[in-house]
mmCIF file of C-alpha atoms in Angstrom:
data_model
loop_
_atom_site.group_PDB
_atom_site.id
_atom_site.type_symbol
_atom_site.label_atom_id
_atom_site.label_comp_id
_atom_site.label_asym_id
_atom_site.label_seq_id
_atom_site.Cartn_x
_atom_site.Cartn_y
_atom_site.Cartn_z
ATOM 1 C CA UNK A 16 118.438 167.293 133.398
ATOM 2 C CA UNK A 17 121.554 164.940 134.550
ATOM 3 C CA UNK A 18 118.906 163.458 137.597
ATOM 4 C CA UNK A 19 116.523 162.883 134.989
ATOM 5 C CA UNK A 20 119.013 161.118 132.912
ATOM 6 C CA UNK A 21 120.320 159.003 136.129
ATOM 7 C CA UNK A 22 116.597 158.369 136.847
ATOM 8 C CA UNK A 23 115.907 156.879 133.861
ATOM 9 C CA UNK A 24 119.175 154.839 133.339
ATOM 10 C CA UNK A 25 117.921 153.654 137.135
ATOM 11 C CA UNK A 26 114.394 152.873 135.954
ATOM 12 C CA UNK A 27 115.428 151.061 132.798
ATOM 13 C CA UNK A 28 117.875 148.547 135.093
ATOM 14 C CA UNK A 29 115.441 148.424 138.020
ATOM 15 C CA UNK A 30 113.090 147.185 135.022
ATOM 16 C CA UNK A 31 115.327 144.329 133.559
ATOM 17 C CA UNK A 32 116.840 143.502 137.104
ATOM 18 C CA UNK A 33 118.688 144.026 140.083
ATOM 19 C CA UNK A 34 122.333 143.342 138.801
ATOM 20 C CA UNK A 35 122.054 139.281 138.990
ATOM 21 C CA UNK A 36 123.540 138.836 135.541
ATOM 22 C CA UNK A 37 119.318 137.559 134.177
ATOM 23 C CA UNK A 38 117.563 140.631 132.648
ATOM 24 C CA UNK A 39 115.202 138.905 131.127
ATOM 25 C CA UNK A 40 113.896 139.810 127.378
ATOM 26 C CA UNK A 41 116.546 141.744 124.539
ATOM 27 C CA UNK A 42 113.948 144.193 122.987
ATOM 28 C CA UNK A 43 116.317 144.002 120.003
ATOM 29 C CA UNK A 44 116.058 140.143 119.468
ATOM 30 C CA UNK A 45 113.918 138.852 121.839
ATOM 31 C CA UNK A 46 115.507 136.477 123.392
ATOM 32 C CA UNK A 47 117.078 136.335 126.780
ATOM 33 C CA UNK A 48 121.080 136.869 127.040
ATOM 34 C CA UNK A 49 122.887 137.304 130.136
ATOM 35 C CA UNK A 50 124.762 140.296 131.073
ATOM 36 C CA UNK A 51 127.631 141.099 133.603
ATOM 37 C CA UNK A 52 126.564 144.541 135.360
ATOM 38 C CA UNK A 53 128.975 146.682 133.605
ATOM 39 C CA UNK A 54 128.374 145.094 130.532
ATOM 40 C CA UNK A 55 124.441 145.560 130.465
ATOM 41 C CA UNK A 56 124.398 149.111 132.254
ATOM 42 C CA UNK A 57 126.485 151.245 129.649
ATOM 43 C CA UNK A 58 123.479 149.209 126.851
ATOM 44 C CA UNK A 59 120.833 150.068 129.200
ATOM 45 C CA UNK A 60 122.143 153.895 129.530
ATOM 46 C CA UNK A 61 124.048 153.647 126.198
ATOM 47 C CA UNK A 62 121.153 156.405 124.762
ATOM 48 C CA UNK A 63 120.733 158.390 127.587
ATOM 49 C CA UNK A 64 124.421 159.253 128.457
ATOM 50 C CA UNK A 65 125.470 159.652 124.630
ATOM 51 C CA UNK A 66 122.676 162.084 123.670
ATOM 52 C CA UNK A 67 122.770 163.730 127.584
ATOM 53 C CA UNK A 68 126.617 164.584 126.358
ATOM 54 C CA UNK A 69 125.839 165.761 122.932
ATOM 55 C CA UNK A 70 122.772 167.913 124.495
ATOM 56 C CA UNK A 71 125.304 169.218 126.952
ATOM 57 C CA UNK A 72 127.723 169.938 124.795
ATOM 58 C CA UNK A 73 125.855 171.564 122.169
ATOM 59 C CA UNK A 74 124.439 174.407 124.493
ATOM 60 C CA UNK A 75 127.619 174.888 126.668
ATOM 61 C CA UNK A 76 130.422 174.701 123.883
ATOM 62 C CA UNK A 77 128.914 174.675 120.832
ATOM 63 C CA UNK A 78 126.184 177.514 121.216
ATOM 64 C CA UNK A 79 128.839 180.015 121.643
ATOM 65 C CA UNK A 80 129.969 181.867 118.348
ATOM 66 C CA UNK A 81 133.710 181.523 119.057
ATOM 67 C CA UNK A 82 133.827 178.260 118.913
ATOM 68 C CA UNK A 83 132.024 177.863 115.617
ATOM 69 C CA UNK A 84 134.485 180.018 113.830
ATOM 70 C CA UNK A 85 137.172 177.820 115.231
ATOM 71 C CA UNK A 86 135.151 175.019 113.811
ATOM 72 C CA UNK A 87 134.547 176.932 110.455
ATOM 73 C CA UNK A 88 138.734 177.414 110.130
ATOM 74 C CA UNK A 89 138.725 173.762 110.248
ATOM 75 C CA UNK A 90 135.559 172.470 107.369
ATOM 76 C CA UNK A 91 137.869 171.113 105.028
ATOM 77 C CA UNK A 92 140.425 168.618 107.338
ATOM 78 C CA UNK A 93 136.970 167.827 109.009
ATOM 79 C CA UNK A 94 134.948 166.860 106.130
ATOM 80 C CA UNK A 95 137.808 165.050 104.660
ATOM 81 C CA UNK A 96 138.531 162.943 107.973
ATOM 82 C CA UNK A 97 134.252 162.078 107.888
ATOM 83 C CA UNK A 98 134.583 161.137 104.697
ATOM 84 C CA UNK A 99 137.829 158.348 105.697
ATOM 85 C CA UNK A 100 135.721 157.508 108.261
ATOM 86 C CA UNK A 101 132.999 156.921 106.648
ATOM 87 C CA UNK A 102 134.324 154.592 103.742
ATOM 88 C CA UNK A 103 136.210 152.956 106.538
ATOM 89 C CA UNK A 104 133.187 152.376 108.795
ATOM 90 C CA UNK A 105 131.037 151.456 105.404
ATOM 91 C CA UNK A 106 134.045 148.525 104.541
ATOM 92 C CA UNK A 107 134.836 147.169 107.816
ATOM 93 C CA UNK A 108 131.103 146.940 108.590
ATOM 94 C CA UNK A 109 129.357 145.848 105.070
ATOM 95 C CA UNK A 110 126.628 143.386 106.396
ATOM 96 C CA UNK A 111 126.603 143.477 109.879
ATOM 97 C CA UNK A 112 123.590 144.490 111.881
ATOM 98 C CA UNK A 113 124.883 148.429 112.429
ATOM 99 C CA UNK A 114 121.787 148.756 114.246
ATOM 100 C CA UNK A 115 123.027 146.934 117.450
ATOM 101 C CA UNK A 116 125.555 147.417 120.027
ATOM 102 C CA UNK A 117 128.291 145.073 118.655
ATOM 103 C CA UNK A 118 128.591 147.903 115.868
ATOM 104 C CA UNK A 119 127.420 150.686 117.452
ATOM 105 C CA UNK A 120 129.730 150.537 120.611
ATOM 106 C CA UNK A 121 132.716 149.898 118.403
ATOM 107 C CA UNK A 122 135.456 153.209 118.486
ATOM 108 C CA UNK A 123 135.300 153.390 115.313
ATOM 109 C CA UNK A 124 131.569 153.785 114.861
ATOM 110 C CA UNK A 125 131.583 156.608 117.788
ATOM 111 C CA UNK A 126 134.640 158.510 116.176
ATOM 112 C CA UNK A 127 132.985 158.466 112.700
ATOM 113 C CA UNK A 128 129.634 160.043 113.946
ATOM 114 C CA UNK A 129 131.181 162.786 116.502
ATOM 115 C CA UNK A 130 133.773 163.470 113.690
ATOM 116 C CA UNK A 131 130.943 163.871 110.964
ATOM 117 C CA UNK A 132 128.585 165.882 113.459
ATOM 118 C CA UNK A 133 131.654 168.239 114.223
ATOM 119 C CA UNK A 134 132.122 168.264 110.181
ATOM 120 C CA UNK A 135 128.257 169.292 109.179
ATOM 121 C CA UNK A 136 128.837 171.767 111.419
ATOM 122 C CA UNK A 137 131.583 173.210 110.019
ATOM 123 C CA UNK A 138 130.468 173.126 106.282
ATOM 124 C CA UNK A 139 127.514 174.824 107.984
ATOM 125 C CA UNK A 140 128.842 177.669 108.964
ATOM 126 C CA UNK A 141 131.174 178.271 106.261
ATOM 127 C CA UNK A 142 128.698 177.533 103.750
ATOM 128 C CA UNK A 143 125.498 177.461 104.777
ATOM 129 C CA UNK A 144 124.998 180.798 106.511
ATOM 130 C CA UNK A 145 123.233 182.865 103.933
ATOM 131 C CA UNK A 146 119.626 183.927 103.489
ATOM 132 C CA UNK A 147 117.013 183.898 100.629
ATOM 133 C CA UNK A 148 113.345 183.355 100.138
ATOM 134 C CA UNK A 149 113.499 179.519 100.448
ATOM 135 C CA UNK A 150 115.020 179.845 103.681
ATOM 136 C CA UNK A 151 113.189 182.697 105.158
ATOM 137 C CA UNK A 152 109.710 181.039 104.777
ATOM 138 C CA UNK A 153 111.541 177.599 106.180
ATOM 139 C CA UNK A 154 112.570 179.723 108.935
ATOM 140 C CA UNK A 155 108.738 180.880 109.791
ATOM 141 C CA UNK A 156 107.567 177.167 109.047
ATOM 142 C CA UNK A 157 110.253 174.945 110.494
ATOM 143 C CA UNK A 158 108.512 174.713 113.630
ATOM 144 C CA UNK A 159 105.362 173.098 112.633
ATOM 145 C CA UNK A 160 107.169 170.986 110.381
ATOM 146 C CA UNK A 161 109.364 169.722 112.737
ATOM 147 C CA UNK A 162 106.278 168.578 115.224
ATOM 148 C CA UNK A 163 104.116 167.482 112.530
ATOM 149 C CA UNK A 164 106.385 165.975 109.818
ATOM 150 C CA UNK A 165 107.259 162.433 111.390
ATOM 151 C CA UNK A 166 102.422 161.631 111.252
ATOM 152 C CA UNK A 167 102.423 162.428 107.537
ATOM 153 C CA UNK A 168 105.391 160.773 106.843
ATOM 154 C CA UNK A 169 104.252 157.420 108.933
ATOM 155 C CA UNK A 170 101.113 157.799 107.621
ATOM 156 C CA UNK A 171 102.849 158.067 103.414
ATOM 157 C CA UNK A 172 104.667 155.188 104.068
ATOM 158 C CA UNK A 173 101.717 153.015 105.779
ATOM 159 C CA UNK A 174 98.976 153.928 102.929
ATOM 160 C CA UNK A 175 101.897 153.412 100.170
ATOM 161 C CA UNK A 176 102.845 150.064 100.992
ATOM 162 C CA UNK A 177 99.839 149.047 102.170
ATOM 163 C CA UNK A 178 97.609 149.653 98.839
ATOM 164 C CA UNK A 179 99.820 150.622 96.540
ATOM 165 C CA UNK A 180 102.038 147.440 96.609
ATOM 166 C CA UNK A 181 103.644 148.072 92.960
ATOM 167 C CA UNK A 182 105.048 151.654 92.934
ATOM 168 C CA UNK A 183 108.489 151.454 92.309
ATOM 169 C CA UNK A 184 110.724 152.000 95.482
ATOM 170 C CA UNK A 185 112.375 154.835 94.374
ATOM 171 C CA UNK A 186 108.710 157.211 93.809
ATOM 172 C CA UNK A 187 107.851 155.561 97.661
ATOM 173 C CA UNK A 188 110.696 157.244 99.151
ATOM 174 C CA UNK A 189 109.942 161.030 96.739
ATOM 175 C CA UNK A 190 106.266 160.293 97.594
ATOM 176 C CA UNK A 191 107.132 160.438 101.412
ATOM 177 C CA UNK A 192 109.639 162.854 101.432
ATOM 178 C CA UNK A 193 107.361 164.943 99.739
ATOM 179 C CA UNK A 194 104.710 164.189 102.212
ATOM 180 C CA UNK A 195 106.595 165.165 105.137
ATOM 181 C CA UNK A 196 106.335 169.065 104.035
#
């Protein structure tokens, strides 16, 4: 898994350039910006190396039950300190692109999510560890949903705005939802 990572990261810079500081086209904007190495490698392997970690962790640290009831002991500080950290990643960045790397490689932006991650699992396990009709049958379904949900969902969204131009926005986002189960 890690030499498929460093293969990738590899192929992605071989793709933009050898390290000469011109990498050509930003998928985000389009236009061409210049780069130190450094710089333009942790963008380029930004993705890989942040979900690579939280795959990692998850099945070596998280998987194991003793650490989840050390996380469950802990649901209230940690939902509290998500929700601080959410209010003060929502006012610091009100109307700036948070899809791009000026926000997203900010601290603040990568405390707030592993902070909120480590918090959903928490509430999880305190409260979300029970069993009843609704979840059984999600638990014999969830697979096909999950490999089949994002096509009717794309496909919702594309047919809604494309002929059915004045449904409120509100009913476009309960007809998709709906669509994706």
């Amino acid at each position: 898994m890690i030499l498929l990572f460093a293969v990738s990261g590899m192929s992605a810079r071989y793709a933009f350039g050898r390290g000469n500081g011109q990498y050509g086209k930003c998928s985000e904007t389009g236009t061409v910006r210049n780069y130190d190495s450094k710089r333009y490698w942790s963008a380029v392997v930004y993705r890989f190396g942040i979900y690579g970690l939280g795959f990692f962790l998850g099945y070596f640290i998280f998987s194991h039950d003793e650490m989840m009831e050390r996380l469950e002991k802990c649901w209230l500080l940690l939902l509290v300190c998500a929700l601080v950290l959410a209010i003060a990643f929502t006012v610091i960045y009100w109307g700036k692109p948070y899809a791009e790397h000026s926000v997203l490689d900010t601290p603040l932006c990568n405390v707030f999510a592993w902070i909120t991650v480590l918090a959903v699992l928490a509430v999880m396990k305190k409260w979300g560890d029970f069993s009843n009709a609704f979840t059984d049958w999600m638990g014999k379904k969830s697979w096909g949903l999950y490999l089949f949900h994002y096509l009717f969902i794309a496909m919702a969204s594309y047919y809604l705005t494309m002929y059915v131009k004045n449904l409120p926005v509100p009913m476009v986002y309960l007809c998709v939802a709906v669509a994706g189960f």
